[in-house]
Short mmCIF file of C-alpha atoms and ligand atoms in Angstrom, two decimals:
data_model
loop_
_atom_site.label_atom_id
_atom_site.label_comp_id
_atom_site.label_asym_id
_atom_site.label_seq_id
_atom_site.Cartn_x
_atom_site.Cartn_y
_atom_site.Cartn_z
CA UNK F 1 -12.86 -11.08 30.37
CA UNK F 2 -12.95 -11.43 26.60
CA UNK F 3 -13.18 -14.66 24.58
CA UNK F 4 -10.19 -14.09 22.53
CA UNK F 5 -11.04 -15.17 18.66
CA UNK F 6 -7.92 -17.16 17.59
CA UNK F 7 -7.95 -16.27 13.70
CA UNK F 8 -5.08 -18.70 13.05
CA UNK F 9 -6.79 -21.97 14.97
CA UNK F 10 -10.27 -20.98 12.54
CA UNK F 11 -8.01 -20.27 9.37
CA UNK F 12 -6.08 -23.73 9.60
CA UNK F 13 -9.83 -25.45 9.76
CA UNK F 14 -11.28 -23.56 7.29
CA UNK F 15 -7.82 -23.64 4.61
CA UNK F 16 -8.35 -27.53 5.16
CA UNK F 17 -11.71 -27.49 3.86
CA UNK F 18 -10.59 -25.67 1.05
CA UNK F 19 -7.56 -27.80 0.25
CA UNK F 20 -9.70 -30.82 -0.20
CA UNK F 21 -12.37 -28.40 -2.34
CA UNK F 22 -9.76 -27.62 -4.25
CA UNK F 23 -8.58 -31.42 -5.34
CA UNK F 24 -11.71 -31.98 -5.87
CA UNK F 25 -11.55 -29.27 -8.58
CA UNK F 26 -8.27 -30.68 -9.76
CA UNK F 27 -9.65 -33.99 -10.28
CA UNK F 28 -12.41 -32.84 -12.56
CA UNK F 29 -10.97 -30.13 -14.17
CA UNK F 30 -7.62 -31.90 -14.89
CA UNK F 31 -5.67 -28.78 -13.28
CA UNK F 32 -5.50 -27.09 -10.04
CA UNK F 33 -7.17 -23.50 -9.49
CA UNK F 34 -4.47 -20.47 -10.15
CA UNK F 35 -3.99 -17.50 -8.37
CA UNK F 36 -1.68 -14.53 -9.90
CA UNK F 37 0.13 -12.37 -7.70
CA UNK F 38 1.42 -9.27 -9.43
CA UNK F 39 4.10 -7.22 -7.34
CA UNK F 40 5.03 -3.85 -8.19
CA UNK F 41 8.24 -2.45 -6.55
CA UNK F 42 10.10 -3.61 -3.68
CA UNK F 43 8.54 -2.56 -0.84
CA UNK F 44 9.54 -5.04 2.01
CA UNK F 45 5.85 -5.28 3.96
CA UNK F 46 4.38 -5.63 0.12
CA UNK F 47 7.09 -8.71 -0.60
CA UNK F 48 6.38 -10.64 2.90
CA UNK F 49 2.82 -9.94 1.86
CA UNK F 50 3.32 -12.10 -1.67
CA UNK F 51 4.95 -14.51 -0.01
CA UNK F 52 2.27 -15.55 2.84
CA UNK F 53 -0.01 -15.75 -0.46
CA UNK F 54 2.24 -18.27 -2.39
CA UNK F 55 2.89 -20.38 0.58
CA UNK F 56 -0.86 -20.53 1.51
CA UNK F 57 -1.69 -21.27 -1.93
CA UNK F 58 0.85 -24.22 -1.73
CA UNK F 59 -0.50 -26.24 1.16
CA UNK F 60 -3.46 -25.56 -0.17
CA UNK F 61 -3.25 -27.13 -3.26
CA UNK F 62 -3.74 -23.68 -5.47
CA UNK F 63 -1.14 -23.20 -8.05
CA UNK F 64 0.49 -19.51 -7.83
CA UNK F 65 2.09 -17.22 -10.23
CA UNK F 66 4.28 -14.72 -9.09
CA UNK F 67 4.89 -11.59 -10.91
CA UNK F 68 7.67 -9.36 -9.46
CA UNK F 69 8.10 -6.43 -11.57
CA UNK F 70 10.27 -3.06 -11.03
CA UNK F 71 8.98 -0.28 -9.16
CA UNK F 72 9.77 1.94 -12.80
CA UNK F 73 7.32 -0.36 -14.82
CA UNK F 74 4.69 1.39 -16.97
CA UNK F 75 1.36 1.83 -17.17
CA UNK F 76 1.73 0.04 -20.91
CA UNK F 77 3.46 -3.03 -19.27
CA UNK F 78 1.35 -3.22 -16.15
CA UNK F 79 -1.86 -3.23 -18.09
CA UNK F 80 -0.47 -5.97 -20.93
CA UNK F 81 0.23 -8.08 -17.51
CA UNK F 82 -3.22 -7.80 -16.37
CA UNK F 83 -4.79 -8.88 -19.77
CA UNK F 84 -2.19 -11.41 -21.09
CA UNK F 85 -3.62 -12.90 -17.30
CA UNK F 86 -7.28 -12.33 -18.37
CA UNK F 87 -6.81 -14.49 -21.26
CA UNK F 88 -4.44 -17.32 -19.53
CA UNK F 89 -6.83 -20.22 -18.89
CA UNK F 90 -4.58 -21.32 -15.93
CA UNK F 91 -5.06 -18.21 -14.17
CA UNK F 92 -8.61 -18.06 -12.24
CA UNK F 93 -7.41 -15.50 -9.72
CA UNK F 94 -5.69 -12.16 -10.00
CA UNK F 95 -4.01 -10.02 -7.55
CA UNK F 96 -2.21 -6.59 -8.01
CA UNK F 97 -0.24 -5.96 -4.50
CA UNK F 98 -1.52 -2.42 -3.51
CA UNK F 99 -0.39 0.04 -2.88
CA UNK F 100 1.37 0.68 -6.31
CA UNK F 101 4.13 2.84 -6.97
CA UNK F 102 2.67 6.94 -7.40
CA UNK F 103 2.88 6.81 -11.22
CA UNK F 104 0.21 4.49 -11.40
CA UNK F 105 -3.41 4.82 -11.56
CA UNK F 106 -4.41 1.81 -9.25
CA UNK F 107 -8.32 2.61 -10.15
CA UNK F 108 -7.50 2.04 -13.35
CA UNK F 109 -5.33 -1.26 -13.07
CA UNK F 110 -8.35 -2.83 -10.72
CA UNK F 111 -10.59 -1.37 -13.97
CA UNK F 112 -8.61 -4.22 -16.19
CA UNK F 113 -9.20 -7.02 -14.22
CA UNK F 114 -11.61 -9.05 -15.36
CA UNK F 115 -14.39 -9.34 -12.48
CA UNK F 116 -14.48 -12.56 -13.28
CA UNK F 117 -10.71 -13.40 -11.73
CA UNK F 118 -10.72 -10.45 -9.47
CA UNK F 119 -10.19 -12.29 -6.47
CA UNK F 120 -9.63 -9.27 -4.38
CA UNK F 121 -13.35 -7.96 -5.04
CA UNK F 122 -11.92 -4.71 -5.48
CA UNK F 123 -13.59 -3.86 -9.09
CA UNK F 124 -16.48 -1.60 -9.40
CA UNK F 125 -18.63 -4.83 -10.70
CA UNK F 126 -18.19 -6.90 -7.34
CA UNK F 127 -18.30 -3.77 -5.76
CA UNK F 128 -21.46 -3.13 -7.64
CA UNK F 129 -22.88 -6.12 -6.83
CA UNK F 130 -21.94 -6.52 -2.88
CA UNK F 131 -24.09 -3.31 -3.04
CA UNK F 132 -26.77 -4.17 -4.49
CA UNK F 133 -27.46 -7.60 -2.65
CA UNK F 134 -25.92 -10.07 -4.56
CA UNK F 135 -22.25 -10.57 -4.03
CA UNK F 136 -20.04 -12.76 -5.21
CA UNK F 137 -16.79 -12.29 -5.23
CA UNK F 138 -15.93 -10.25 -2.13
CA UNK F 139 -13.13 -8.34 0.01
CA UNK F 140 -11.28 -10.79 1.67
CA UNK F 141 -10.68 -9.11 5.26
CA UNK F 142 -14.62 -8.14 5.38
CA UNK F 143 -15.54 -11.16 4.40
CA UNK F 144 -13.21 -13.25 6.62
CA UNK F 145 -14.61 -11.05 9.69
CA UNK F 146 -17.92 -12.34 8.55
CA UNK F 147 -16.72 -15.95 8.58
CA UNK F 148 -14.88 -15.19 12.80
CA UNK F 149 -18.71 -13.88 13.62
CA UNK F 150 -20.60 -16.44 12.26
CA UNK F 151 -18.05 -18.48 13.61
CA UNK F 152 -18.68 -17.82 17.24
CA UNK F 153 -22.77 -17.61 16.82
CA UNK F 154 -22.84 -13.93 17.08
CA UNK F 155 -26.21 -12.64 15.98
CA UNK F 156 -25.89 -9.42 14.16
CA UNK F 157 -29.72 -8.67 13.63
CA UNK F 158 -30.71 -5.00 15.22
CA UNK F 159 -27.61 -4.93 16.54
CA UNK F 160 -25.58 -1.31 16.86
CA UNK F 161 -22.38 -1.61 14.76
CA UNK F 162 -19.79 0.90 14.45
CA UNK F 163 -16.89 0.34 11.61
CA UNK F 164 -14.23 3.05 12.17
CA UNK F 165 -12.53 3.26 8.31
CA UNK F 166 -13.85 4.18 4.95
CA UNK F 167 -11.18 2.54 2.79
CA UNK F 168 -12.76 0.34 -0.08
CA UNK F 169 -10.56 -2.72 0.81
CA UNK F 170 -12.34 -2.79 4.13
CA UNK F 171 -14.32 -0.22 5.75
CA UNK F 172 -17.23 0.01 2.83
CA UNK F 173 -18.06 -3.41 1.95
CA UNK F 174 -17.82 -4.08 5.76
CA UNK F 175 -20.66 -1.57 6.63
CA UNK F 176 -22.54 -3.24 3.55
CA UNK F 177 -22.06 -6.87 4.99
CA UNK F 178 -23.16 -6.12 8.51
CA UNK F 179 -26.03 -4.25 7.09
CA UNK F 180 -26.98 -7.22 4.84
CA UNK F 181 -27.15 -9.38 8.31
CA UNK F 182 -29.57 -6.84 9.69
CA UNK F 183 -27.11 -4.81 11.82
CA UNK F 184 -27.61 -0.90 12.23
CA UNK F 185 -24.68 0.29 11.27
CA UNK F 186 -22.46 3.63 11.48
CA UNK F 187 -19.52 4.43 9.30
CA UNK F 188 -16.94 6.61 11.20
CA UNK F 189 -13.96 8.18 9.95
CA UNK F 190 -10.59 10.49 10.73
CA UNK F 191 -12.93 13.33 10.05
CA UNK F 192 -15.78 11.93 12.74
CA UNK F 193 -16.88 14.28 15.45
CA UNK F 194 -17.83 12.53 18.91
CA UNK F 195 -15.99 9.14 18.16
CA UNK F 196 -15.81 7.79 21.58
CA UNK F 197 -19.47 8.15 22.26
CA UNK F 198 -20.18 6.41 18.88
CA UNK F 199 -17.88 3.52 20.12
CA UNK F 200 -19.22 3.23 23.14
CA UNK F 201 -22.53 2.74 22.16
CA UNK F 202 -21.42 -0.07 20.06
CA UNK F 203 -22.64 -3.33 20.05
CA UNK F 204 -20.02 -4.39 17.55
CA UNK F 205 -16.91 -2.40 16.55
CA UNK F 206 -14.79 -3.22 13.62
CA UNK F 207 -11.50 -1.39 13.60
CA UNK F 208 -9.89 -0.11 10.63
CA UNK F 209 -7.95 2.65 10.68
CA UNK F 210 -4.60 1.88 10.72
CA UNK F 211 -3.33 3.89 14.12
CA UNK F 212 -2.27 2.16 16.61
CA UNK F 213 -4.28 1.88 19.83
CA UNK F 214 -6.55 4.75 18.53
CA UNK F 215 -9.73 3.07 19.85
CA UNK F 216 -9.24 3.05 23.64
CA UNK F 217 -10.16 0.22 25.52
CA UNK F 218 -12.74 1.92 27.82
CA UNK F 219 -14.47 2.96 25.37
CA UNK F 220 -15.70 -0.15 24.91
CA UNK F 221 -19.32 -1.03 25.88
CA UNK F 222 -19.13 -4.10 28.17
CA UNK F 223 -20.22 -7.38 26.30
CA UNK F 224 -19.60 -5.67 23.31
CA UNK F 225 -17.98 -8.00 20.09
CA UNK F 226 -14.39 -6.16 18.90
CA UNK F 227 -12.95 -6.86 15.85
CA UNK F 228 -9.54 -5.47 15.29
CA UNK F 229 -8.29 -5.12 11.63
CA UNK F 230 -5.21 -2.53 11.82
CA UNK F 231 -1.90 -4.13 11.85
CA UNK F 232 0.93 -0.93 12.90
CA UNK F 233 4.50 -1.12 13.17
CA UNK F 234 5.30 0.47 16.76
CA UNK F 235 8.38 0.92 18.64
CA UNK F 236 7.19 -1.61 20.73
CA UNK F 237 5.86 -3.89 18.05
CA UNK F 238 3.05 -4.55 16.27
CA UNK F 239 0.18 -3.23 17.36
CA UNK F 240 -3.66 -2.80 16.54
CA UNK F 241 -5.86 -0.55 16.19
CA UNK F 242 -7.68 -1.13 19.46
CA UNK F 243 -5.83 -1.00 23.06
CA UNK F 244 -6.13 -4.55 23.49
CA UNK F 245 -5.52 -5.25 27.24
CA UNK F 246 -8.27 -2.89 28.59
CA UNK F 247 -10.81 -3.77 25.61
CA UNK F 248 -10.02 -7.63 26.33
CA UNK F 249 -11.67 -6.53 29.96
CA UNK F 250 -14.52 -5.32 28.52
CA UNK F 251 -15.76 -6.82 25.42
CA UNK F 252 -17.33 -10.38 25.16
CA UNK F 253 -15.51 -11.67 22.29
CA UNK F 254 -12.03 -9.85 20.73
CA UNK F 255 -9.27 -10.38 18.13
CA UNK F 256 -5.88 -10.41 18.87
CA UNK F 257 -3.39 -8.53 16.97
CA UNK F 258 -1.52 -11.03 15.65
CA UNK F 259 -3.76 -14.04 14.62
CA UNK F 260 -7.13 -12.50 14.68
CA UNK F 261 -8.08 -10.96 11.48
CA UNK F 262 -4.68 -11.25 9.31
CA UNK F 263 -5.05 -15.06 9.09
CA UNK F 264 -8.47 -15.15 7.45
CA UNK F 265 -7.66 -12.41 4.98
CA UNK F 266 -5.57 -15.13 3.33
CA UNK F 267 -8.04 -17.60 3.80
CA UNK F 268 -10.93 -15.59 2.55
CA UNK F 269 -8.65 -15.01 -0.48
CA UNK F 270 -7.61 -18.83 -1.21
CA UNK F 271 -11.37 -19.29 -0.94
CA UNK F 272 -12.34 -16.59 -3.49
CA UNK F 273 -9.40 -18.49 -5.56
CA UNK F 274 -11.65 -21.36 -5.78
CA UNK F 275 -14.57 -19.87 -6.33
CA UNK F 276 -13.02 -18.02 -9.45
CA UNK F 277 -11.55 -21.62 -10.53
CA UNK F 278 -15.70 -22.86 -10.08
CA UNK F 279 -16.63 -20.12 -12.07
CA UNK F 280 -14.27 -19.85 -15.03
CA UNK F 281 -14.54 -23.97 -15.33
CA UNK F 282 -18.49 -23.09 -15.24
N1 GUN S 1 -2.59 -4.64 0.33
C1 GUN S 1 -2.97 -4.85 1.60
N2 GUN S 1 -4.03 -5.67 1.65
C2 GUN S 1 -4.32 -5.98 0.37
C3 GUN S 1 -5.31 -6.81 -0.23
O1 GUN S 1 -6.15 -7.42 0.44
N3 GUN S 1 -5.26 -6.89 -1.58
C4 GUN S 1 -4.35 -6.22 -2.33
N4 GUN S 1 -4.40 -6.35 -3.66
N5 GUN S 1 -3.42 -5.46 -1.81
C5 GUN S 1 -3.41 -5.34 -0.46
#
């Protein structure tokens, strides 16, 4: 049976560690660090989103900005948000909720953001730079699913990993992180012929392709490390993209779906807050 990796118990411990980071900040720089939230629409999933942020920020001593804004708003008015928030010196992180409505060109929003504040990592420059060996400000959920593994001492060096999800938010700078800890690693996808056989000859599988279940749970090598990112509304609740229960039975070390991954996505993002803040202050 499974050590089950409690994402909220690891999340609270390292949020604390940031709080008192982050007074420390506020006692030298004579403010706290700022994160921006800009919300587009009124999708309800988007909204709860925004507010987990502000009230993490809060108890962690990170002053937030909340931008709600129609779901008609233009390009024009979305893009004068972004760099009226460039230039505010209060504001050391910015976040545009994604998805955005159809009529805007979310490459092109991310585009505005100065690297510098984009706390999501989502720009081609942190992008760029992930890539190349030297990140710095990076995707939250990858980089929180860094933070469970080293966590719990797993060692990723010549070890098989399979990610199942290209997104950019998660799948890509996954595979890059895993391979920049030595792992072998294969990127699958919806289009991927022979999936099970690729799973189960997995050391480590990250899941990310937002269907429930898809991933059975004997597929899973036994002793293998399972990391499950999806998050999917299901008649019967909210479910991952792994079948837990069976997995649990065969991997060595799992997250649960809630309070596995979800946690430390905020975390990872309060802590790329303050790393901003470091930066910007210089
Ligand atoms: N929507 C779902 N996850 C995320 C995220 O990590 N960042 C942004 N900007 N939007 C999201």
């Amino acid at each position: 049976m499974a050590i089950i990796i409690d994402g909220n118990e690891l999340s609270r411990r390292q949020r604390e560690i940031t709080a008192k980071e982050a007074l420390e900040f506020t006692e030298k720089a004579g403010r706290p660090p700022g994160l921006a939230v800009v919300l587009v629409g009124e999708d309800p999933a988007s909204a709860i989103y925004v507010k987990n942020k502000k009230k993490a920020c809060e108890t962690a001593g990170i002053r937030s900005f909340e931008y709600r804004l129609d779901s008609g708003t233009s390009r024009e008015e979305l893009l004068g948000l972004v760099h009226r928030l460039n230039a505010d010196d209060l504001v050391d992180g910015i976040l545009v909720k994604l998805p955005l409505p159809a009529h805007l060109d979310s490459q092109e929003v991310l585009l505005a953001i100065d690297p510098g504040k984009d706390v999501d990592g989502f720009h081609p420059y942190n992008m760029g730079r992930l890539l190349t060996g030297e990140p710095t400000l990076v995707p939250c959920t990858p980089a929180g699913i860094m933070c469970m593994l080293r966590e719990h001492g797993v060692s990723l060096r010549g070890k098989d990993a399979v990610v199942v999800g290209r997104s950019n938010i998660v799948g890509k700078p996954m595979a890059i992180l895993l391979m920049m800890e030595h792992a072998t690693v294969t990127i699958c996808h919806s289009r991927t012929v022979g999936l099970e056989a690729k799973v189960a000859a997995a050391d480590v599988v990250v899941a990310a392709i937002g269907r429930a279940e898809m991933i059975r749970g004997d597929w899973i090598k036994p002793g293998a490390v399972v990391i499950d990112v999806g998050m999917n509304r299901t008649a019967s609740g909210l479910k991952g993209d792994v079948q837990f229960e069976e997995a649990a039975r065969r991997a060595s070390l799992i997250t649960p779906v809630p309070g596995g991954v979800g946690p430390m996505t905020i975390t990872m993002l309060l802590d790329n807050t303050l790393r901003a803040a470091r930066i910007h202050a210089g």
